[in-house]
CSV table of C-alpha atoms and ligand atoms in Angstrom, one decimal:
chain,number,residue,atom,x,y,z
Z,1204,UNK,CA,-56.2,-14.7,43.4
Z,1205,UNK,CA,-54.9,-16.5,46.4
Z,1206,UNK,CA,-57.5,-14.8,48.5
Z,1207,UNK,CA,-60.4,-16.9,47.0
Z,1208,UNK,CA,-62.9,-18.4,49.5
Z,1209,UNK,CA,-65.1,-21.4,48.9
Z,1210,UNK,CA,-68.3,-20.0,50.2
Z,1211,UNK,CA,-71.5,-19.0,48.4
Z,1212,UNK,CA,-71.2,-15.5,50.1
Z,1213,UNK,CA,-67.8,-15.0,48.6
Z,1214,UNK,CA,-69.0,-16.0,45.1
Z,1215,UNK,CA,-71.9,-13.7,45.5
Z,1216,UNK,CA,-69.5,-10.8,46.2
Z,1217,UNK,CA,-67.5,-11.6,43.1
Z,1218,UNK,CA,-70.8,-11.7,41.1
Z,1219,UNK,CA,-71.8,-8.3,42.5
Z,1220,UNK,CA,-68.5,-6.8,41.3
Z,1221,UNK,CA,-68.7,-8.4,37.9
Z,1222,UNK,CA,-69.4,-5.9,35.1
Z,1223,UNK,CA,-70.6,-8.6,32.8
Z,1224,UNK,CA,-73.0,-10.3,35.2
Z,1225,UNK,CA,-76.2,-9.2,33.4
Z,1226,UNK,CA,-75.2,-10.8,30.1
Z,1227,UNK,CA,-76.4,-14.1,31.6
Z,1228,UNK,CA,-79.9,-12.8,31.2
Z,1229,UNK,CA,-79.5,-12.6,27.5
Z,1230,UNK,CA,-79.2,-16.4,27.3
Z,1231,UNK,CA,-81.6,-19.3,27.8
Z,1232,UNK,CA,-80.2,-21.5,30.6
Z,1233,UNK,CA,-81.4,-25.1,30.4
Z,1234,UNK,CA,-83.2,-26.3,33.5
Z,1235,UNK,CA,-81.9,-29.2,35.6
Z,1236,UNK,CA,-84.1,-32.1,36.5
Z,1237,UNK,CA,-85.0,-30.3,39.8
Z,1238,UNK,CA,-86.5,-27.4,37.8
Z,1239,UNK,CA,-83.8,-25.0,38.7
Z,1240,UNK,CA,-81.4,-23.5,36.1
Z,1241,UNK,CA,-78.6,-25.9,35.5
Z,1242,UNK,CA,-75.0,-25.0,36.2
Z,1243,UNK,CA,-74.0,-25.1,32.5
Z,1244,UNK,CA,-70.2,-25.7,32.2
Z,1245,UNK,CA,-70.3,-27.2,28.7
Z,1246,UNK,CA,-69.9,-24.1,26.5
Z,1247,UNK,CA,-66.7,-25.7,25.1
Z,1248,UNK,CA,-69.0,-28.2,23.4
Z,1249,UNK,CA,-72.1,-26.3,22.7
Z,1250,UNK,CA,-72.7,-22.7,23.8
Z,1251,UNK,CA,-76.1,-21.6,25.0
Z,1252,UNK,CA,-78.8,-20.0,23.0
Z,1253,UNK,CA,-78.8,-16.2,23.0
Z,1254,UNK,CA,-82.4,-15.0,23.5
Z,1255,UNK,CA,-82.0,-12.7,20.5
Z,1256,UNK,CA,-81.3,-15.6,18.2
Z,1257,UNK,CA,-84.9,-16.6,17.6
Z,1258,UNK,CA,-86.0,-13.1,16.5
Z,1259,UNK,CA,-83.0,-12.8,14.2
Z,1260,UNK,CA,-84.0,-16.0,12.5
Z,1261,UNK,CA,-87.6,-15.1,12.4
Z,1262,UNK,CA,-86.7,-11.8,10.7
Z,1263,UNK,CA,-85.2,-13.8,7.8
Z,1264,UNK,CA,-88.3,-16.1,7.7
Z,1265,UNK,CA,-90.3,-13.0,7.3
Z,1266,UNK,CA,-88.2,-11.6,4.5
Z,1267,UNK,CA,-88.4,-15.0,2.7
Z,1268,UNK,CA,-92.2,-15.2,3.3
Z,1269,UNK,CA,-92.9,-11.6,2.1
Z,1270,UNK,CA,-90.2,-11.1,-0.5
Z,1271,UNK,CA,-89.3,-14.5,-1.9
Z,1272,UNK,CA,-86.3,-14.2,-4.2
Z,1273,UNK,CA,-86.3,-10.4,-3.8
Z,1274,UNK,CA,-85.0,-11.0,-0.3
Z,1275,UNK,CA,-81.5,-11.2,-1.9
Z,1276,UNK,CA,-81.8,-7.5,-2.6
Z,1277,UNK,CA,-84.5,-6.1,-0.3
Z,1278,UNK,CA,-85.6,-6.6,3.3
Z,1279,UNK,CA,-83.9,-5.5,6.5
Z,1280,UNK,CA,-80.6,-7.2,5.6
Z,1281,UNK,CA,-80.4,-8.3,1.9
Z,1282,UNK,CA,-79.1,-11.8,1.6
Z,1283,UNK,CA,-76.8,-10.9,-1.2
Z,1284,UNK,CA,-74.6,-9.1,1.3
Z,1285,UNK,CA,-75.6,-10.9,4.5
Z,1286,UNK,CA,-72.2,-12.5,5.2
Z,1287,UNK,CA,-70.5,-9.1,4.9
Z,1288,UNK,CA,-72.4,-7.9,7.9
Z,1289,UNK,CA,-70.4,-10.4,10.0
Z,1290,UNK,CA,-67.0,-9.2,8.8
Z,1291,UNK,CA,-66.3,-6.4,11.3
Z,1292,UNK,CA,-67.2,-8.4,14.4
Z,1293,UNK,CA,-65.3,-11.4,13.1
Z,1294,UNK,CA,-62.2,-9.4,12.4
Z,1295,UNK,CA,-62.3,-7.9,16.0
Z,1296,UNK,CA,-62.9,-11.4,17.4
Z,1297,UNK,CA,-59.7,-12.9,16.0
Z,1298,UNK,CA,-57.4,-9.9,15.7
Z,1299,UNK,CA,-57.6,-9.6,12.0
Z,1300,UNK,CA,-58.1,-7.0,9.3
Z,1301,UNK,CA,-61.5,-7.2,7.7
Z,1302,UNK,CA,-60.0,-8.4,4.4
Z,1303,UNK,CA,-58.5,-11.4,6.2
Z,1304,UNK,CA,-61.8,-13.0,7.4
Z,1305,UNK,CA,-64.9,-14.5,6.0
Z,1306,UNK,CA,-67.7,-16.5,7.5
Z,1307,UNK,CA,-68.9,-19.6,5.5
Z,1308,UNK,CA,-69.6,-23.3,5.5
Z,1309,UNK,CA,-68.7,-25.5,8.5
Z,1310,UNK,CA,-65.4,-26.0,10.2
Z,1311,UNK,CA,-64.1,-29.3,8.7
Z,1312,UNK,CA,-65.2,-28.1,5.2
Z,1313,UNK,CA,-63.1,-25.0,5.7
Z,1314,UNK,CA,-60.2,-26.9,7.1
Z,1315,UNK,CA,-60.1,-28.9,3.8
Z,1316,UNK,CA,-60.5,-25.8,1.7
Z,1317,UNK,CA,-57.6,-24.1,3.5
Z,1318,UNK,CA,-55.4,-27.2,3.3
Z,1319,UNK,CA,-55.9,-27.3,-0.4
Z,1320,UNK,CA,-54.2,-23.9,-0.6
Z,1321,UNK,CA,-51.8,-24.2,2.3
Z,1322,UNK,CA,-50.7,-27.8,2.3
Z,1323,UNK,CA,-49.2,-28.3,-1.1
Z,1324,UNK,CA,-46.5,-30.9,-0.6
Z,1325,UNK,CA,-43.6,-31.3,-3.0
Z,1326,UNK,CA,-41.2,-34.3,-3.4
Z,1327,UNK,CA,-38.9,-32.9,-0.7
Z,1328,UNK,CA,-41.2,-30.7,1.4
Z,1329,UNK,CA,-44.2,-32.9,2.2
Z,1330,UNK,CA,-44.6,-33.2,5.9
Z,1331,UNK,CA,-47.5,-31.8,8.0
Z,1332,UNK,CA,-47.2,-31.4,11.7
Z,1333,UNK,CA,-50.2,-31.8,14.0
Z,1334,UNK,CA,-51.0,-32.7,17.6
Z,1335,UNK,CA,-51.1,-36.4,18.4
Z,1336,UNK,CA,-54.6,-37.1,19.5
Z,1337,UNK,CA,-56.0,-34.1,17.8
Z,1338,UNK,CA,-59.8,-33.8,17.4
Z,1339,UNK,CA,-60.8,-36.8,15.1
Z,1340,UNK,CA,-62.2,-34.6,12.3
Z,1341,UNK,CA,-58.8,-32.9,12.0
Z,1342,UNK,CA,-57.0,-36.2,11.9
Z,1343,UNK,CA,-59.3,-37.5,9.2
Z,1344,UNK,CA,-59.0,-34.3,7.3
Z,1345,UNK,CA,-55.2,-34.5,7.3
Z,1346,UNK,CA,-55.1,-38.3,6.4
Z,1347,UNK,CA,-57.3,-37.6,3.4
Z,1348,UNK,CA,-55.3,-34.5,2.4
Z,1349,UNK,CA,-52.1,-36.6,2.4
Z,1350,UNK,CA,-53.8,-39.2,0.2
Z,1351,UNK,CA,-55.1,-36.5,-2.1
Z,1352,UNK,CA,-51.5,-35.9,-2.9
Z,1353,UNK,CA,-50.6,-39.5,-3.3
Z,1354,UNK,CA,-48.9,-39.7,0.1
Z,1355,UNK,CA,-49.4,-42.4,2.8
Z,1356,UNK,CA,-50.7,-40.6,5.9
Z,1357,UNK,CA,-48.0,-42.1,8.1
Z,1358,UNK,CA,-45.3,-40.8,5.8
Z,1359,UNK,CA,-46.7,-37.3,5.6
Z,1360,UNK,CA,-48.2,-36.6,9.1
Z,1361,UNK,CA,-45.9,-36.0,12.1
Z,1362,UNK,CA,-47.7,-36.0,15.5
Z,1363,UNK,CA,-46.5,-34.1,18.5
Z,1364,UNK,CA,-46.7,-36.0,21.8
Z,1365,UNK,CA,-46.1,-34.8,25.4
Z,1366,UNK,CA,-43.0,-36.0,27.2
Z,1367,UNK,CA,-43.3,-39.2,29.2
Z,1368,UNK,CA,-45.2,-38.4,32.4
Z,1369,UNK,CA,-46.6,-35.1,31.1
Z,1370,UNK,CA,-50.0,-34.3,29.6
Z,1371,UNK,CA,-49.4,-31.2,27.6
Z,1372,UNK,CA,-46.9,-30.1,25.0
Z,1373,UNK,CA,-44.0,-27.8,25.8
Z,1374,UNK,CA,-43.5,-24.9,23.3
Z,1375,UNK,CA,-39.8,-25.6,23.3
Z,1376,UNK,CA,-40.5,-29.2,22.1
Z,1377,UNK,CA,-42.9,-28.0,19.4
Z,1378,UNK,CA,-40.3,-25.5,18.2
Z,1379,UNK,CA,-37.5,-28.1,18.3
Z,1380,UNK,CA,-39.7,-30.6,16.2
Z,1381,UNK,CA,-40.3,-27.9,13.7
Z,1382,UNK,CA,-36.6,-27.2,13.5
Z,1383,UNK,CA,-35.8,-30.8,13.1
Z,1384,UNK,CA,-38.3,-31.3,10.3
Z,1385,UNK,CA,-36.8,-28.2,8.6
Z,1386,UNK,CA,-36.9,-28.3,4.8
Z,1387,UNK,CA,-39.2,-31.3,4.9
Z,1388,UNK,CA,-42.0,-29.5,6.7
Z,1389,UNK,CA,-44.7,-28.1,4.4
Z,1390,UNK,CA,-47.4,-27.1,6.9
Z,1391,UNK,CA,-48.0,-26.9,10.7
Z,1392,UNK,CA,-51.7,-27.2,11.7
Z,1393,UNK,CA,-52.5,-27.2,15.4
Z,1394,UNK,CA,-55.5,-26.4,17.5
Z,1395,UNK,CA,-55.4,-23.0,19.2
Z,1396,UNK,CA,-56.6,-24.7,22.3
Z,1397,UNK,CA,-56.4,-28.5,22.5
Z,1398,UNK,CA,-60.0,-29.8,22.9
Z,1399,UNK,CA,-59.0,-32.6,25.3
Z,1400,UNK,CA,-56.4,-31.0,27.6
Z,1401,UNK,CA,-57.5,-27.4,27.3
Z,1402,UNK,CA,-53.9,-26.3,26.6
Z,1403,UNK,CA,-53.6,-23.0,24.7
Z,1404,UNK,CA,-50.6,-23.0,22.4
Z,1405,UNK,CA,-48.2,-20.1,21.9
Z,1406,UNK,CA,-49.4,-19.4,18.4
Z,1407,UNK,CA,-46.9,-16.5,17.9
Z,1408,UNK,CA,-43.9,-18.6,18.8
Z,1409,UNK,CA,-45.1,-21.6,16.7
Z,1410,UNK,CA,-45.8,-19.4,13.7
Z,1411,UNK,CA,-42.3,-17.8,13.9
Z,1412,UNK,CA,-40.7,-21.2,14.1
Z,1413,UNK,CA,-42.7,-22.6,11.2
Z,1414,UNK,CA,-41.9,-19.6,9.0
Z,1415,UNK,CA,-38.2,-19.8,9.9
Z,1416,UNK,CA,-38.1,-23.2,8.2
Z,1417,UNK,CA,-40.2,-22.1,5.3
Z,1418,UNK,CA,-43.5,-23.8,6.3
Z,1419,UNK,CA,-47.0,-22.6,6.3
Z,1420,UNK,CA,-48.6,-22.3,9.7
Z,1421,UNK,CA,-52.3,-22.6,10.5
Z,1422,UNK,CA,-54.6,-23.1,13.5
Z,1423,UNK,CA,-57.9,-24.8,14.1
Z,1424,UNK,CA,-59.5,-22.4,16.5
Z,1425,UNK,CA,-62.6,-24.4,17.3
Z,1426,UNK,CA,-61.8,-24.1,21.1
Z,1427,UNK,CA,-60.0,-20.8,20.9
Z,1428,UNK,CA,-62.4,-18.5,19.1
Z,1429,UNK,CA,-64.5,-16.6,21.6
Z,1430,UNK,CA,-62.3,-18.0,24.3
Z,1431,UNK,CA,-58.8,-16.5,24.0
Z,1432,UNK,CA,-57.5,-13.1,23.0
Z,1433,UNK,CA,-56.3,-13.7,19.5
Z,1434,UNK,CA,-54.0,-11.6,17.3
Z,1435,UNK,CA,-53.9,-13.6,14.2
Z,1436,UNK,CA,-52.7,-10.8,12.0
Z,1437,UNK,CA,-49.9,-9.6,14.3
Z,1438,UNK,CA,-48.9,-13.2,15.0
Z,1439,UNK,CA,-48.4,-13.6,11.3
Z,1440,UNK,CA,-50.5,-16.8,11.1
Z,1441,UNK,CA,-51.0,-17.9,7.5
Z,1442,UNK,CA,-54.5,-19.4,7.9
Z,1443,UNK,CA,-57.1,-20.4,10.5
Z,1444,UNK,CA,-60.7,-21.6,10.8
Z,1445,UNK,CA,-63.1,-22.1,13.7
Z,1446,UNK,CA,-66.7,-23.1,14.4
Z,1447,UNK,CA,-69.3,-20.8,15.9
Z,1448,UNK,CA,-71.3,-23.2,18.1
Z,1449,UNK,CA,-68.8,-23.6,21.0
Z,1450,UNK,CA,-67.7,-20.4,22.7
Z,1451,UNK,CA,-69.5,-18.3,20.1
Z,1452,UNK,CA,-73.0,-19.6,21.0
Z,1453,UNK,CA,-74.3,-19.7,17.4
Z,1454,UNK,CA,-76.2,-23.0,17.5
Z,1455,UNK,CA,-75.7,-26.6,16.7
Z,1456,UNK,CA,-73.9,-27.1,13.4
Z,1457,UNK,CA,-73.5,-23.3,13.1
Z,1458,UNK,CA,-71.5,-21.6,10.5
Z,1459,UNK,CA,-67.7,-21.3,10.5
Z,1460,UNK,CA,-65.1,-18.5,10.3
Z,1461,UNK,CA,-62.0,-18.4,8.2
Z,1462,UNK,CA,-58.8,-16.3,8.4
Z,1463,UNK,CA,-56.3,-15.9,5.6
Z,1464,UNK,CA,-53.4,-13.6,6.1
Z,1465,UNK,CA,-53.4,-10.3,4.1
Z,1466,UNK,CA,-50.3,-11.4,2.3
Z,1467,UNK,CA,-52.4,-13.9,0.3
Z,1468,UNK,CA,-55.2,-11.3,-0.3
Z,1469,UNK,CA,-54.1,-10.6,-3.9
Z,1470,UNK,CA,-52.8,-14.1,-4.8
Z,1471,UNK,CA,-55.2,-15.3,-7.5
Z,1472,UNK,CA,-52.5,-17.8,-8.5
Z,1473,UNK,CA,-52.8,-19.6,-5.1
Z,1474,UNK,CA,-54.5,-22.9,-5.8
Z,1475,UNK,CA,-57.9,-23.2,-4.3
Z,1476,UNK,CA,-61.2,-25.0,-4.8
Z,1477,UNK,CA,-63.4,-22.4,-6.4
Z,1478,UNK,CA,-67.1,-21.5,-6.3
Z,1479,UNK,CA,-69.1,-18.6,-7.6
Z,1480,UNK,CA,-69.4,-16.8,-4.3
Z,1481,UNK,CA,-65.6,-16.4,-4.2
Z,1482,UNK,CA,-65.6,-14.9,-7.7
Z,1483,UNK,CA,-65.2,-11.2,-8.4
Z,1484,UNK,CA,-68.6,-9.8,-7.7
Z,1485,UNK,CA,-68.3,-7.3,-10.6
Z,1486,UNK,CA,-69.1,-10.1,-13.0
Z,1487,UNK,CA,-70.3,-12.9,-10.8
Z,1488,UNK,CA,-73.7,-12.8,-12.5
Z,1489,UNK,CA,-72.3,-12.8,-16.0
Z,1490,UNK,CA,-72.1,-16.5,-15.6
Z,1491,UNK,CA,-68.8,-16.7,-17.6
Z,1492,UNK,CA,-65.9,-19.1,-17.7
Z,1493,UNK,CA,-62.7,-18.3,-15.8
Z,1494,UNK,CA,-62.6,-18.0,-12.0
Z,1495,UNK,CA,-61.2,-14.7,-10.7
Z,1496,UNK,CA,-61.1,-14.8,-6.9
Z,1497,UNK,CA,-62.2,-11.9,-4.8
Z,1498,UNK,CA,-59.5,-10.1,-2.8
Z,1499,UNK,CA,-58.8,-11.6,0.6
Z,1500,UNK,CA,-60.4,-14.5,2.5
Z,1501,UNK,CA,-63.7,-13.8,0.7
Z,1502,UNK,CA,-62.0,-15.3,-2.4
Z,1503,UNK,CA,-62.2,-18.8,-0.7
Z,1504,UNK,CA,-66.0,-18.7,-0.6
Z,1505,UNK,CA,-67.9,-21.4,-2.6
Z,1506,UNK,CA,-71.6,-20.9,-2.1
Z,1507,UNK,CA,-74.1,-18.2,-1.5
Z,1508,UNK,CA,-74.5,-17.4,2.2
Z,1509,UNK,CA,-76.4,-19.7,4.7
Z,1510,UNK,CA,-78.7,-17.0,6.0
Z,1511,UNK,CA,-80.3,-18.8,8.9
Z,1512,UNK,CA,-77.1,-20.0,10.7
Z,1513,UNK,CA,-75.6,-16.6,9.9
Z,1514,UNK,CA,-78.6,-14.8,11.5
Z,1515,UNK,CA,-78.0,-16.6,14.7
Z,1516,UNK,CA,-74.2,-16.0,14.5
Z,1517,UNK,CA,-74.8,-12.3,14.0
Z,1518,UNK,CA,-77.0,-12.1,17.1
Z,1519,UNK,CA,-74.4,-14.0,19.1
Z,1520,UNK,CA,-71.4,-11.9,17.9
Z,1521,UNK,CA,-73.3,-8.8,18.8
Z,1522,UNK,CA,-73.3,-9.9,22.4
Z,1523,UNK,CA,-69.5,-10.4,22.3
Z,1524,UNK,CA,-69.2,-6.8,21.0
Z,1525,UNK,CA,-71.7,-5.4,23.5
Z,1526,UNK,CA,-69.7,-7.0,26.4
Z,1527,UNK,CA,-66.6,-5.1,25.3
Z,1528,UNK,CA,-65.1,-7.8,23.1
Z,1529,UNK,CA,-62.6,-10.4,23.9
Z,1530,UNK,CA,-60.4,-8.3,26.3
Z,1531,UNK,CA,-63.4,-7.9,28.7
Z,1532,UNK,CA,-64.5,-11.5,28.3
Z,1533,UNK,CA,-61.0,-12.8,28.8
Z,1534,UNK,CA,-60.5,-10.8,31.9
Z,1535,UNK,CA,-63.5,-12.4,33.6
Z,1536,UNK,CA,-62.7,-15.8,32.1
Z,1537,UNK,CA,-59.3,-15.9,33.7
Z,1538,UNK,CA,-60.8,-15.1,37.1
Z,1539,UNK,CA,-63.6,-17.7,36.7
Z,1540,UNK,CA,-61.3,-20.5,35.7
Z,1541,UNK,CA,-58.8,-19.5,38.4
Z,1542,UNK,CA,-61.7,-19.8,41.0
Z,1543,UNK,CA,-62.7,-23.2,39.6
Z,1544,UNK,CA,-59.0,-24.3,39.8
Z,1545,UNK,CA,-58.8,-23.1,43.4
Z,1546,UNK,CA,-62.0,-25.0,44.4
Z,1547,UNK,CA,-60.7,-28.3,42.8
Z,1548,UNK,CA,-57.2,-27.9,44.3
Z,1549,UNK,CA,-58.4,-27.3,47.8
Z,1550,UNK,CA,-60.0,-30.8,47.8
Z,1551,UNK,CA,-56.4,-32.0,48.0
Z,1552,UNK,CA,-57.2,-35.2,46.1
Z,1553,UNK,CA,-54.2,-37.4,45.4
Z,1554,UNK,CA,-53.1,-37.4,41.7
Z,1555,UNK,CA,-54.0,-41.1,41.7
Z,1556,UNK,CA,-57.7,-40.1,42.1
Z,1557,UNK,CA,-58.1,-36.8,40.2
Z,1558,UNK,CA,-55.6,-34.6,38.3
Z,1559,UNK,CA,-56.1,-31.3,36.5
Z,1560,UNK,CA,-54.2,-31.8,33.2
Z,1561,UNK,CA,-54.9,-28.3,31.9
Z,1562,UNK,CA,-51.8,-26.0,32.4
Z,1563,UNK,CA,-51.9,-23.9,35.6
Z,1564,UNK,CA,-50.4,-21.0,33.7
Z,1565,UNK,CA,-53.4,-18.7,32.7
Z,1566,UNK,CA,-51.6,-17.8,29.5
Z,1567,UNK,CA,-51.5,-21.5,28.5
Z,1568,UNK,CA,-55.2,-22.2,28.8
Z,1569,UNK,CA,-58.7,-20.7,28.1
Z,1570,UNK,CA,-61.9,-21.3,30.1
Z,1571,UNK,CA,-61.7,-25.0,30.3
Z,1572,UNK,CA,-60.2,-27.2,33.0
Z,1573,UNK,CA,-59.8,-30.9,32.1
Z,1574,UNK,CA,-59.8,-33.2,35.0
Z,1575,UNK,CA,-58.3,-36.7,34.6
Z,1576,UNK,CA,-60.3,-38.9,36.9
Z,1577,UNK,CA,-58.4,-42.1,37.5
Z,1578,UNK,CA,-61.1,-44.0,39.4
Z,1579,UNK,CA,-64.8,-44.1,38.7
Z,1580,UNK,CA,-64.7,-41.0,36.5
Z,1581,UNK,CA,-68.0,-41.8,35.0
Z,1582,UNK,CA,-69.5,-42.0,38.5
Z,1583,UNK,CA,-68.3,-38.5,39.3
Z,1584,UNK,CA,-69.7,-37.3,36.0
Z,1585,UNK,CA,-73.1,-38.8,36.9
Z,1586,UNK,CA,-72.9,-37.3,40.4
Z,1587,UNK,CA,-72.3,-33.9,38.9
Z,1588,UNK,CA,-75.2,-34.4,36.5
Z,1589,UNK,CA,-77.6,-35.4,39.3
Z,1590,UNK,CA,-76.7,-32.2,41.0
Z,1591,UNK,CA,-77.6,-30.2,37.9
Z,1592,UNK,CA,-74.1,-29.6,36.7
Z,1593,UNK,CA,-73.7,-30.0,33.0
Z,1594,UNK,CA,-70.1,-30.9,32.3
Z,1595,UNK,CA,-68.7,-33.0,29.5
Z,1596,UNK,CA,-67.2,-36.4,29.4
Z,1597,UNK,CA,-64.4,-37.5,27.1
Z,1598,UNK,CA,-63.3,-41.1,26.8
Z,1599,UNK,CA,-61.4,-42.7,28.4
Z,1600,UNK,CA,-61.6,-40.7,31.7
Z,1601,UNK,CA,-61.6,-36.9,31.3
Z,1602,UNK,CA,-64.2,-34.5,32.6
Z,1603,UNK,CA,-64.1,-31.1,31.1
Z,1604,UNK,CA,-65.5,-28.1,32.9
Z,1605,UNK,CA,-65.6,-24.7,31.1
Z,1606,UNK,CA,-67.0,-21.7,32.9
Z,1607,UNK,CA,-67.8,-19.2,30.2
Z,1608,UNK,CA,-67.6,-15.4,30.9
Z,1609,UNK,CA,-70.8,-14.4,29.0
Z,1610,UNK,CA,-73.2,-16.5,30.9
Z,1611,UNK,CA,-71.6,-18.3,33.8
Z,1612,UNK,CA,-71.4,-16.7,37.2
Z,1613,UNK,CA,-69.0,-17.1,40.1
Z,1614,UNK,CA,-72.0,-18.6,41.9
Z,1615,UNK,CA,-72.1,-21.4,39.2
Z,1616,UNK,CA,-68.4,-22.2,39.8
Z,1617,UNK,CA,-68.8,-22.1,43.6
Z,1618,UNK,CA,-71.7,-24.6,43.3
Z,1619,UNK,CA,-69.7,-26.9,41.1
Z,1620,UNK,CA,-66.9,-26.8,43.6
Z,1621,UNK,CA,-69.3,-27.6,46.4
Z,1622,UNK,CA,-70.7,-30.6,44.6
Z,1623,UNK,CA,-67.1,-31.8,43.9
Z,1624,UNK,CA,-66.4,-31.4,47.6
Z,1625,UNK,CA,-69.5,-33.5,48.4
Z,1626,UNK,CA,-68.2,-36.2,46.1
Z,1627,UNK,CA,-64.7,-36.1,47.5
Z,1628,UNK,CA,-66.1,-36.3,51.1
Z,1629,UNK,CA,-68.2,-39.4,50.0
Z,1630,UNK,CA,-65.0,-41.0,48.7
Z,1631,UNK,CA,-63.1,-40.4,52.0
Z,1632,UNK,CA,-65.7,-42.3,54.0
J,1265,LIG,C1,-65.5,-29.1,17.5
J,1265,LIG,C2,-64.3,-29.4,16.6
J,1265,LIG,C3,-64.5,-29.8,15.3
J,1265,LIG,C4,-65.9,-30.1,14.7
J,1265,LIG,O1,-65.9,-29.9,13.4
J,1265,LIG,P1,-67.3,-29.6,12.6
J,1265,LIG,O2,-66.8,-29.6,11.2
J,1265,LIG,O3,-67.8,-28.3,13.1
J,1265,LIG,O4,-68.2,-30.7,12.9
J,1265,LIG,C5,-63.4,-30.0,14.5
J,1265,LIG,N1,-62.1,-29.8,15.0
J,1265,LIG,C6,-61.9,-29.4,16.3
J,1265,LIG,C7,-60.6,-29.2,16.8
J,1265,LIG,C8,-63.0,-29.2,17.1
J,1265,LIG,O5,-62.8,-28.8,18.4
């Protein structure tokens, strides 16, 4: 890795050796104002459109057009069982058994559904641990969950904060906080990857620590699914959910995935908000009283499947599988991000100008590098945009760049580095 070079020729060599290089052609790459394909480094926010997505949706339009209600039972992929066609890929994606996953709803909805089951505070065990400055939807979800149980959010929610002068959390500090909270801790809910800093958490260690004090442990994997190698079952995680439109390229507002550990698969007594699609299919259509949940994560379903977003998701997941799954994607991802890091570091900008706040340890990050730009960050962001580089801006002053292994090339990263170098040279004048 230390033998990187900043030249376009060097990047072209890496691209020539990249076994995944042709997957880029399976995506629509938005054009920059100059008519050239943009350098799209924003897959952490919205992944690009797989070319196969349109035909997948059109197929369901056709079933609806030709079959009407019979599309539930006939057609190329009957809607009645449509969601089940996502199970195998989803289980592979997150390191789960098929019974532990289901695709349904949207992320924040699923977070609430899971918290109803896995955050059940009592008089003495009522605290919930999360990241300070977590994604706002997660903060609002937790606040309202606390209130649902008659608790003041400030009393129930404990927020983790980095040490003074640091930007990310240390695993040892997370574990120490869990131990301190001890018997008062009901639930731990962290991001798998923090959306702002790009830090990937040690989910196995955090889960162990949580379980050791008798707490439930779950993760919001919005920025981790399709990004990290996940082993949710082996890590013994209790519950998790994620969206499909970031690293999973399944379109704006796309559907969401859920993981519930196998040990809860046969727990009809576990409180949940119920709907007919989670009911035992043997008598779902008897329309009788008395909810009996299906085995596994499927027992958390509420509604009949959203066929159109799921059609996109299925096409997108097929690409992940075709590429060799997360092990293959992760291998390229580590190299892409390391190359980007090299190109930023070689500018040797003082930390008072620009600082990478994402951990340098590849095991503690995914695709994304977050750059804290202390002066004129917005100007740099606009400079990148004018050069056809689509990054993303987070208030107050962070630029996130996320080279994605399925459709970004080393050439993309090299070009981004070159534009950053032009900006840095302009500053030096
Ligand atoms: C992207 C993201 C969300 C978005 O939630 P939706 O319900 O899909 O709108 C929530 N939480 C985290 C951590 C995210 O990164």
